[in-house]
Short mmCIF file of C-alpha atoms and ligand atoms in Angstrom, two decimals:
data_model
loop_
_atom_site.label_atom_id
_atom_site.label_comp_id
_atom_site.label_asym_id
_atom_site.label_seq_id
_atom_site.Cartn_x
_atom_site.Cartn_y
_atom_site.Cartn_z
CA UNK A 224 -18.08 -68.41 15.20
CA UNK A 225 -14.46 -67.45 15.29
CA UNK A 226 -12.12 -70.39 15.90
CA UNK A 227 -9.01 -69.98 17.97
CA UNK A 228 -5.53 -70.66 16.62
CA UNK A 229 -5.15 -73.78 18.74
CA UNK A 230 -1.39 -73.47 18.72
CA UNK A 231 -1.82 -70.65 21.22
CA UNK A 232 -3.48 -73.09 23.57
CA UNK A 233 -0.25 -75.10 23.75
CA UNK A 234 1.49 -72.18 25.45
CA UNK A 235 1.81 -71.81 29.21
CA UNK A 236 -0.63 -69.28 30.66
CA UNK A 237 1.79 -66.36 30.70
CA UNK A 238 5.11 -65.25 29.26
CA UNK A 239 8.03 -65.79 31.66
CA UNK A 240 8.63 -62.12 32.48
CA UNK A 241 4.91 -61.46 32.90
CA UNK A 242 4.74 -64.28 35.47
CA UNK A 243 7.71 -62.82 37.35
CA UNK A 244 6.06 -59.37 37.34
CA UNK A 245 2.84 -60.93 38.63
CA UNK A 246 4.60 -62.60 41.56
CA UNK A 247 6.46 -59.38 42.34
CA UNK A 248 3.21 -57.34 42.30
CA UNK A 249 1.58 -59.77 44.68
CA UNK A 250 4.55 -59.71 47.06
CA UNK A 251 4.63 -55.90 46.97
CA UNK A 252 0.93 -55.67 47.74
CA UNK A 253 1.46 -57.90 50.79
CA UNK A 254 4.67 -56.07 51.81
CA UNK A 255 4.19 -52.45 50.68
CA UNK A 256 7.19 -51.06 52.59
CA UNK A 257 9.65 -53.58 51.29
CA UNK A 258 12.71 -52.30 49.41
CA UNK A 259 12.86 -54.68 46.46
CA UNK A 260 15.91 -54.84 44.19
CA UNK A 261 15.08 -55.91 40.65
CA UNK A 262 17.60 -58.08 38.87
CA UNK A 263 15.07 -60.07 36.89
CA UNK A 264 14.17 -58.89 33.42
CA UNK A 265 17.15 -57.60 31.48
CA UNK A 266 15.95 -54.02 31.37
CA UNK A 267 18.45 -51.18 31.44
CA UNK A 268 18.32 -48.61 34.24
CA UNK A 269 20.63 -45.82 33.04
CA UNK A 270 19.07 -43.04 30.95
CA UNK A 271 19.74 -42.43 27.27
CA UNK A 272 23.07 -40.72 26.63
CA UNK A 273 23.09 -36.95 26.02
CA UNK A 274 24.27 -37.40 22.39
CA UNK A 275 21.25 -39.59 21.72
CA UNK A 276 18.80 -37.28 23.48
CA UNK A 277 20.07 -34.20 21.63
CA UNK A 278 19.71 -35.95 18.27
CA UNK A 279 16.20 -37.05 19.18
CA UNK A 280 15.22 -33.51 20.24
CA UNK A 281 16.53 -32.12 17.00
CA UNK A 282 14.64 -34.71 14.97
CA UNK A 283 11.43 -33.90 16.85
CA UNK A 284 11.95 -30.22 15.97
CA UNK A 285 12.38 -31.20 12.34
CA UNK A 286 9.07 -33.05 12.49
CA UNK A 287 7.37 -29.79 13.45
CA UNK A 288 8.72 -27.83 10.44
CA UNK A 289 6.71 -27.65 7.22
CA UNK A 290 9.81 -28.27 5.11
CA UNK A 291 11.59 -30.72 7.39
CA UNK A 292 8.62 -32.85 8.42
CA UNK A 293 8.79 -36.51 7.36
CA UNK A 294 5.93 -38.93 6.79
CA UNK A 295 6.41 -42.64 6.11
CA UNK A 296 10.08 -43.52 5.92
CA UNK A 297 11.57 -46.44 4.00
CA UNK A 298 10.29 -49.66 5.62
CA UNK A 299 13.83 -50.99 5.72
CA UNK A 300 15.20 -47.96 7.58
CA UNK A 301 16.84 -44.68 6.63
CA UNK A 302 20.14 -44.98 4.77
CA UNK A 303 21.76 -42.44 7.10
CA UNK A 304 21.39 -45.00 9.91
CA UNK A 305 22.14 -48.12 7.88
CA UNK A 306 25.38 -46.64 6.54
CA UNK A 307 26.53 -45.84 10.06
CA UNK A 308 25.65 -49.34 11.26
CA UNK A 309 27.75 -50.90 8.51
CA UNK A 310 30.67 -48.49 8.96
CA UNK A 311 30.86 -48.85 12.75
CA UNK A 312 29.62 -52.32 13.60
CA UNK A 313 30.85 -54.39 10.65
CA UNK A 314 33.52 -52.82 8.40
CA UNK A 315 36.10 -52.58 11.24
CA UNK A 316 35.66 -56.33 11.82
CA UNK A 317 36.28 -57.14 8.17
CA UNK A 318 32.60 -57.81 7.45
CA UNK A 319 31.30 -56.37 4.19
CA UNK A 320 27.59 -55.62 3.98
CA UNK A 321 25.46 -53.74 1.47
CA UNK A 322 22.74 -51.30 2.48
CA UNK A 323 19.99 -53.63 1.29
CA UNK A 324 21.17 -56.36 3.68
CA UNK A 325 20.37 -54.31 6.81
CA UNK A 326 16.77 -54.01 8.02
CA UNK A 327 16.10 -51.51 10.81
CA UNK A 328 13.26 -52.50 13.12
CA UNK A 329 11.69 -51.75 16.49
CA UNK A 330 13.35 -54.60 18.35
CA UNK A 331 15.31 -57.83 18.21
CA UNK A 332 12.49 -59.48 20.12
CA UNK A 333 10.07 -58.56 17.34
CA UNK A 334 12.46 -59.69 14.62
CA UNK A 335 13.49 -62.98 16.23
CA UNK A 336 9.80 -63.72 16.86
CA UNK A 337 8.71 -62.80 13.32
CA UNK A 338 11.52 -64.27 11.29
CA UNK A 339 10.20 -67.84 11.59
CA UNK A 340 7.27 -66.82 9.36
CA UNK A 341 9.54 -67.26 6.35
CA UNK A 342 10.01 -70.98 6.94
CA UNK A 343 7.69 -73.88 6.18
CA UNK A 344 5.63 -75.31 9.01
CA UNK A 345 7.52 -78.63 8.76
CA UNK A 346 10.89 -76.98 9.25
CA UNK A 347 12.78 -78.80 12.00
CA UNK A 348 14.35 -76.30 14.33
CA UNK A 349 16.84 -76.50 17.17
CA UNK A 350 17.23 -74.29 20.19
CA UNK A 351 19.72 -74.34 23.01
CA UNK A 352 18.26 -75.33 26.36
CA UNK A 353 18.09 -72.97 28.31
CA UNK A 354 16.94 -70.46 25.69
CA UNK A 355 15.38 -67.01 25.33
CA UNK A 356 11.68 -68.03 25.36
CA UNK A 357 10.69 -65.89 22.37
CA UNK A 358 12.30 -68.28 19.87
CA UNK A 359 10.29 -71.19 21.22
CA UNK A 360 6.96 -69.45 21.83
CA UNK A 361 6.84 -67.82 18.39
CA UNK A 362 7.34 -71.21 16.75
CA UNK A 363 4.68 -72.74 18.97
CA UNK A 364 2.24 -70.04 17.85
CA UNK A 365 3.10 -70.81 14.22
CA UNK A 366 2.29 -74.51 14.66
CA UNK A 367 5.84 -75.76 14.18
CA UNK A 368 5.82 -77.79 17.41
CA UNK A 369 3.78 -80.50 19.07
CA UNK A 370 2.21 -80.25 22.48
CA UNK A 371 4.01 -79.25 25.65
CA UNK A 372 5.18 -82.31 27.53
CA UNK A 373 4.70 -81.40 31.19
CA UNK A 374 6.90 -84.18 32.45
CA UNK A 375 9.85 -83.28 30.25
CA UNK A 376 9.20 -79.54 30.40
CA UNK A 377 9.64 -79.49 26.63
CA UNK A 378 7.57 -79.27 23.45
CA UNK A 379 7.40 -82.21 21.09
CA UNK A 380 9.05 -81.62 17.70
CA UNK A 381 11.66 -79.17 18.95
CA UNK A 382 15.27 -80.30 18.92
CA UNK A 383 16.70 -79.12 22.25
CA UNK A 384 20.45 -78.72 22.61
CA UNK A 385 21.18 -79.01 26.33
CA UNK A 386 23.70 -76.62 27.86
CA UNK A 387 24.74 -77.91 31.23
CA UNK A 388 27.65 -77.97 33.62
CA UNK A 389 29.01 -81.14 31.97
CA UNK A 390 29.40 -79.49 28.56
CA UNK A 391 30.46 -76.14 29.98
CA UNK A 392 27.09 -74.66 28.94
CA UNK A 393 28.08 -75.01 25.27
CA UNK A 394 25.67 -76.92 23.03
CA UNK A 395 26.81 -79.93 21.00
CA UNK A 396 25.80 -80.15 17.34
CA UNK A 397 22.39 -81.80 16.97
CA UNK A 398 22.41 -85.56 16.52
CA UNK A 399 19.41 -85.38 14.16
CA UNK A 400 19.26 -83.28 11.01
CA UNK A 401 17.79 -79.84 11.60
CA UNK A 402 16.91 -77.06 9.15
CA UNK A 403 16.98 -74.04 11.41
CA UNK A 404 19.13 -73.27 14.45
CA UNK A 405 18.68 -70.43 16.92
CA UNK A 406 21.92 -69.32 18.54
CA UNK A 407 22.33 -66.37 20.90
CA UNK A 408 25.87 -65.24 21.77
CA UNK A 409 26.81 -63.73 24.16
CA UNK A 410 24.10 -65.93 25.52
CA UNK A 411 20.89 -64.98 27.18
CA UNK A 412 20.38 -66.43 29.79
CA UNK A 413 23.75 -68.07 30.63
CA UNK A 414 26.03 -65.13 29.75
CA UNK A 415 28.43 -67.56 28.01
CA UNK A 416 30.17 -67.01 24.67
CA UNK A 417 31.49 -69.17 21.82
CA UNK A 418 34.97 -68.79 20.36
CA UNK A 419 35.42 -68.27 16.62
CA UNK A 420 36.38 -71.93 16.18
CA UNK A 421 33.32 -73.07 18.11
CA UNK A 422 31.03 -70.85 16.08
CA UNK A 423 32.67 -72.11 12.89
CA UNK A 424 31.52 -75.67 13.67
CA UNK A 425 27.93 -74.34 13.56
CA UNK A 426 28.47 -72.49 10.30
CA UNK A 427 30.02 -75.62 8.80
CA UNK A 428 27.10 -77.72 10.04
CA UNK A 429 24.65 -75.29 8.43
CA UNK A 430 26.56 -75.26 5.15
CA UNK A 431 26.72 -79.07 5.05
CA UNK A 432 23.02 -79.48 5.86
CA UNK A 433 21.50 -76.52 3.99
CA UNK A 434 20.40 -75.27 7.38
CA UNK A 435 20.06 -71.64 8.44
CA UNK A 436 21.37 -70.11 11.66
CA UNK A 437 19.33 -67.33 13.27
CA UNK A 438 22.06 -65.63 15.29
CA UNK A 439 20.98 -63.25 18.05
CA UNK A 440 23.86 -60.88 18.87
CA UNK A 441 21.87 -58.46 21.03
CA UNK A 442 24.58 -58.54 23.74
CA UNK A 443 27.57 -58.12 21.44
CA UNK A 444 28.54 -54.76 22.96
CA UNK A 445 29.24 -56.45 26.32
CA UNK A 446 32.06 -58.64 24.97
CA UNK A 447 35.26 -57.86 26.85
CA UNK A 448 37.60 -60.69 25.86
CA UNK A 449 39.58 -60.90 22.64
CA UNK A 450 38.85 -63.76 20.27
CA UNK A 451 35.11 -63.76 20.96
CA UNK A 452 33.23 -63.13 17.68
CA UNK A 453 31.02 -60.02 17.74
CA UNK A 454 29.22 -61.04 14.56
CA UNK A 455 28.62 -64.44 13.00
CA UNK A 456 29.74 -62.87 9.73
CA UNK A 457 33.30 -62.84 11.06
CA UNK A 458 33.15 -66.60 10.36
CA UNK A 459 34.02 -67.77 6.88
CA UNK A 460 30.99 -69.00 4.94
CA UNK A 461 28.42 -67.47 7.32
CA UNK A 462 27.03 -65.18 4.63
CA UNK A 463 25.54 -68.26 2.94
CA UNK A 464 23.74 -69.58 6.01
CA UNK A 465 23.18 -66.95 8.70
CA UNK A 466 20.90 -64.11 9.67
CA UNK A 467 21.98 -61.83 12.52
CA UNK A 468 19.86 -59.83 14.95
CA UNK A 469 21.27 -56.76 16.68
CA UNK A 470 19.70 -54.28 19.05
CA UNK A 471 20.20 -50.81 20.48
CA UNK A 472 18.24 -51.86 23.59
CA UNK A 473 21.04 -53.08 25.82
CA UNK A 474 23.84 -51.40 23.86
CA UNK A 475 22.47 -47.88 24.12
CA UNK A 476 19.60 -48.00 26.60
CA UNK A 477 16.83 -48.24 23.98
CA UNK A 478 14.58 -50.78 25.75
CA UNK A 479 11.88 -48.13 26.01
CA UNK A 480 12.85 -46.27 22.83
CA UNK A 481 12.85 -49.31 20.51
CA UNK A 482 15.36 -49.70 17.71
CA UNK A 483 17.19 -52.73 16.37
CA UNK A 484 18.35 -54.19 13.09
CA UNK A 485 18.60 -57.50 11.30
CA UNK A 486 21.20 -58.53 8.73
CA UNK A 487 20.02 -60.82 5.94
CA UNK A 488 22.82 -61.45 3.42
CA UNK A 489 21.89 -61.81 -0.24
CA UNK A 490 23.43 -65.28 -0.40
CA UNK A 491 21.10 -67.00 2.11
CA UNK A 492 18.61 -69.27 0.34
CA UNK A 493 15.52 -71.21 1.35
CA UNK A 494 14.04 -73.96 -0.78
CA UNK A 495 10.54 -74.77 -2.00
CA UNK A 496 9.11 -78.28 -2.33
CA UNK A 497 10.56 -78.52 -5.86
CA UNK A 498 14.03 -77.78 -4.54
CA UNK A 499 14.03 -74.32 -6.09
CA UNK A 500 16.07 -71.72 -4.16
CA UNK A 501 14.55 -68.43 -2.97
CA UNK A 502 16.35 -65.42 -1.53
CA UNK A 503 15.65 -65.01 2.17
CA UNK A 504 16.56 -61.34 1.89
CA UNK A 505 13.83 -60.77 -0.70
CA UNK A 506 11.29 -62.67 1.36
CA UNK A 507 12.10 -60.67 4.50
CA UNK A 508 11.81 -57.44 2.53
CA UNK A 509 8.45 -58.65 1.21
CA UNK A 510 7.31 -59.45 4.73
CA UNK A 511 8.50 -56.18 6.24
CA UNK A 512 7.07 -53.98 3.48
CA UNK A 513 3.69 -55.65 4.02
CA UNK A 514 3.57 -55.72 7.81
CA UNK A 515 5.83 -52.92 8.99
CA UNK A 516 6.06 -49.21 8.24
CA UNK A 517 9.46 -48.60 9.72
CA UNK A 518 10.84 -47.10 12.91
CA UNK A 519 9.96 -43.47 13.61
CA UNK A 520 12.34 -40.82 12.27
CA UNK A 521 13.26 -39.36 15.73
CA UNK A 522 14.17 -42.82 16.98
CA UNK A 523 16.34 -43.59 13.94
CA UNK A 524 18.02 -40.19 14.28
CA UNK A 525 18.67 -41.01 17.94
CA UNK A 526 20.09 -44.42 17.00
CA UNK A 527 22.40 -42.81 14.45
CA UNK A 528 23.77 -40.58 17.21
CA UNK A 529 24.95 -43.70 19.05
CA UNK A 530 27.69 -43.84 16.39
CA UNK A 531 28.89 -40.25 16.89
CA UNK A 532 32.12 -39.78 18.81
CA UNK A 533 30.26 -38.57 21.90
CA UNK A 534 27.65 -41.29 21.53
CA UNK A 535 30.28 -44.04 21.38
CA UNK A 536 32.09 -42.65 24.41
CA UNK A 537 28.90 -42.31 26.42
CA UNK A 538 27.51 -45.76 25.69
CA UNK A 539 30.90 -47.29 26.51
CA UNK A 540 30.80 -45.61 29.94
CA UNK A 541 27.36 -47.06 30.59
CA UNK A 542 28.31 -50.55 29.44
CA UNK A 543 31.46 -50.41 31.58
CA UNK A 544 29.27 -49.44 34.52
CA UNK A 545 26.98 -52.44 34.00
CA UNK A 546 29.94 -54.77 33.52
CA UNK A 547 31.45 -53.55 36.80
CA UNK A 548 28.16 -54.63 38.39
CA UNK A 549 28.47 -57.99 36.65
CA UNK A 550 31.89 -58.42 38.28
CA UNK A 551 30.44 -57.50 41.70
CA UNK A 552 27.73 -60.15 41.30
CA UNK A 553 30.05 -62.79 39.95
CA UNK A 554 32.77 -62.33 42.55
CA UNK A 555 30.36 -61.81 45.42
CA UNK A 556 28.49 -65.01 44.66
CA UNK A 557 31.67 -66.98 44.11
CA UNK A 558 32.94 -65.82 47.49
CA UNK A 559 29.67 -66.92 49.02
CA UNK A 560 30.24 -70.41 47.62
CA UNK A 561 27.95 -70.31 44.60
CA UNK A 562 28.89 -71.84 41.26
CA UNK A 563 28.49 -69.05 38.70
CA UNK A 564 28.78 -68.67 34.94
CA UNK A 565 28.69 -65.71 32.57
CA UNK A 566 29.08 -62.08 33.62
CA UNK A 567 32.42 -61.68 31.82
CA UNK A 568 31.23 -60.90 28.29
CA UNK A 569 27.55 -60.42 29.06
CA UNK A 570 25.34 -58.61 31.57
CA UNK A 571 23.88 -61.93 32.79
CA UNK A 572 25.12 -64.12 35.61
CA UNK A 573 23.92 -67.70 35.67
CA UNK A 574 24.20 -69.40 39.03
CA UNK A 575 23.59 -72.88 40.30
CA UNK A 576 20.95 -72.86 43.02
CA UNK A 577 22.14 -74.36 46.32
CA UNK A 578 21.68 -78.11 46.82
CA UNK A 579 18.49 -79.43 45.28
CA UNK A 580 16.62 -76.10 45.41
CA UNK A 581 14.40 -75.71 42.34
CA UNK A 582 14.59 -72.52 40.26
CA UNK A 583 11.14 -71.18 41.19
CA UNK A 584 11.64 -72.18 44.82
CA UNK A 585 14.87 -70.15 44.81
CA UNK A 586 13.02 -67.25 43.14
CA UNK A 587 10.43 -67.15 45.93
CA UNK A 588 13.06 -67.54 48.64
CA UNK A 589 15.20 -64.75 47.22
CA UNK A 590 12.19 -62.46 46.91
CA UNK A 591 10.85 -63.19 50.39
CA UNK A 592 14.11 -63.36 52.37
CA UNK A 593 16.48 -61.05 50.48
CA UNK A 594 13.91 -58.90 48.63
CA UNK A 595 15.81 -59.47 45.41
CA UNK A 596 14.06 -60.40 42.16
CA UNK A 597 15.87 -62.60 39.67
CA UNK A 598 14.80 -64.98 36.92
CA UNK A 599 14.32 -68.71 37.52
CA UNK A 600 16.45 -70.77 35.16
CA UNK A 601 13.58 -73.21 34.59
CA UNK A 602 11.72 -70.40 32.82
CA UNK A 603 14.28 -70.70 30.02
CA UNK A 604 13.87 -74.45 29.56
CA UNK A 605 14.19 -77.81 31.26
CA UNK A 606 17.99 -77.64 31.44
CA UNK A 607 17.65 -74.34 33.30
CA UNK A 608 16.06 -76.12 36.27
CA UNK A 609 18.32 -75.72 39.29
CA UNK A 610 19.79 -72.49 37.90
CA UNK A 611 18.97 -68.84 38.34
CA UNK A 612 19.77 -65.65 36.37
CA UNK A 613 20.71 -62.25 37.77
CA UNK A 614 21.24 -59.17 35.63
CA UNK A 615 23.84 -56.44 35.97
CA UNK A 616 21.37 -53.72 34.91
CA UNK A 617 21.03 -51.95 38.21
CA UNK A 618 22.87 -49.27 40.14
CA UNK A 619 26.18 -50.17 41.74
CA UNK A 620 24.68 -49.46 45.18
CA UNK A 621 21.73 -51.79 44.63
CA UNK A 622 23.95 -54.47 43.13
CA UNK A 623 26.21 -54.42 46.18
CA UNK A 624 23.22 -54.37 48.50
CA UNK A 625 21.63 -57.32 46.71
CA UNK A 626 24.77 -59.45 46.95
CA UNK A 627 25.18 -58.57 50.61
CA UNK A 628 21.58 -59.60 51.27
CA UNK A 629 22.04 -62.88 49.39
CA UNK A 630 25.12 -63.61 51.49
CA UNK A 631 23.57 -62.73 54.83
CA UNK A 632 19.83 -63.27 54.64
CA UNK A 633 19.32 -66.54 52.79
CA UNK A 634 18.71 -69.33 55.25
C1 LIG B 770 15.57 -60.76 29.22
O1 LIG B 770 15.49 -60.39 30.39
O2 LIG B 770 15.83 -61.92 28.89
C2 LIG B 770 15.40 -59.73 28.17
O3 LIG B 770 15.35 -58.48 28.70
C3 LIG B 770 14.19 -59.91 27.47
C4 LIG B 770 14.18 -59.14 26.20
O4 LIG B 770 15.18 -58.53 25.80
O5 LIG B 770 13.14 -59.19 25.59
#
């Protein structure tokens, strides 16, 4: 008899975005002619840029030539891509990285979910609340949490750092000692950012407590304001205590193409029960070489083209387009009397639901009355209850239409 990993039984029946898709499917089947506008899952809608597509075509042609064909690539990623990543995304910000500190992968979701494998099961970890559910669920699966407490809407043995209106949606340092901290900035779901000084308090905390920060910077390309750190490695001392996750998904429209990378500096250490230090970089390499055979050559060639002059220009145009949508949502909702956050340095707008309306109640109302799909804040954690997330990843026309419907159709 095969026994189940009982940690899986602690999880809610379905992943947040699967549940949203299920409700949408049901509504569509009951209302087949309905023109639904999707502003739920943060999935891009603009196609890949021409620079990227050309590079991918060329790489596919190479794969068909006897002399240019490539089999397994390096698990960590091709150097031609890693060198471009370092030169474009880090060197100009004063961050020095070596090639063996960058690990190319098929997604930041995969990496943020897998990285916890390197830590002991008794590791105490903290997450902001609300939070991208992958950090929580992957730790639940690994047995690092207790049971789900229905009443609290939280798992036992997770340190939650509430982000609410009172603290400006910025988490306070934990009041108990933690070993591992997940931070995502610009934030999914709230769209908020931390300043360099604010991020420094986290790096200092980690250095003083031998903790490690898993920093998700998947939305870095959407930062518009000066003084907002693009990388945690812009903060002094971060190389000792931080790992950073980056992605081409939202930056360059790769949600369906899949390419991302993770930075693990040589200095970051984890400790065994005898207090002996071990290199996290070496452990991640060990893990990846065992479980992963790298991203396909055409996809890495396409990702490298993001850094060409044309590629940079084209992705900037697309990001500007999405951020113009973010402004339409933000301003439109503010004019309609909603309290809104985010949308300035991120493609997410976090709004307070009217009165005492619950997040899922607002989801259903928005879907049924305005035919707009968003994401209930409660799906990101207990502190998300009473909030709702909209994404800027749609056409300008649909974004305007959605805001108009919210203003005029909601009773
Ligand atoms: C989201 O909507 O939060 C993201 O698209 C999910 C993801 O990137 O996996």
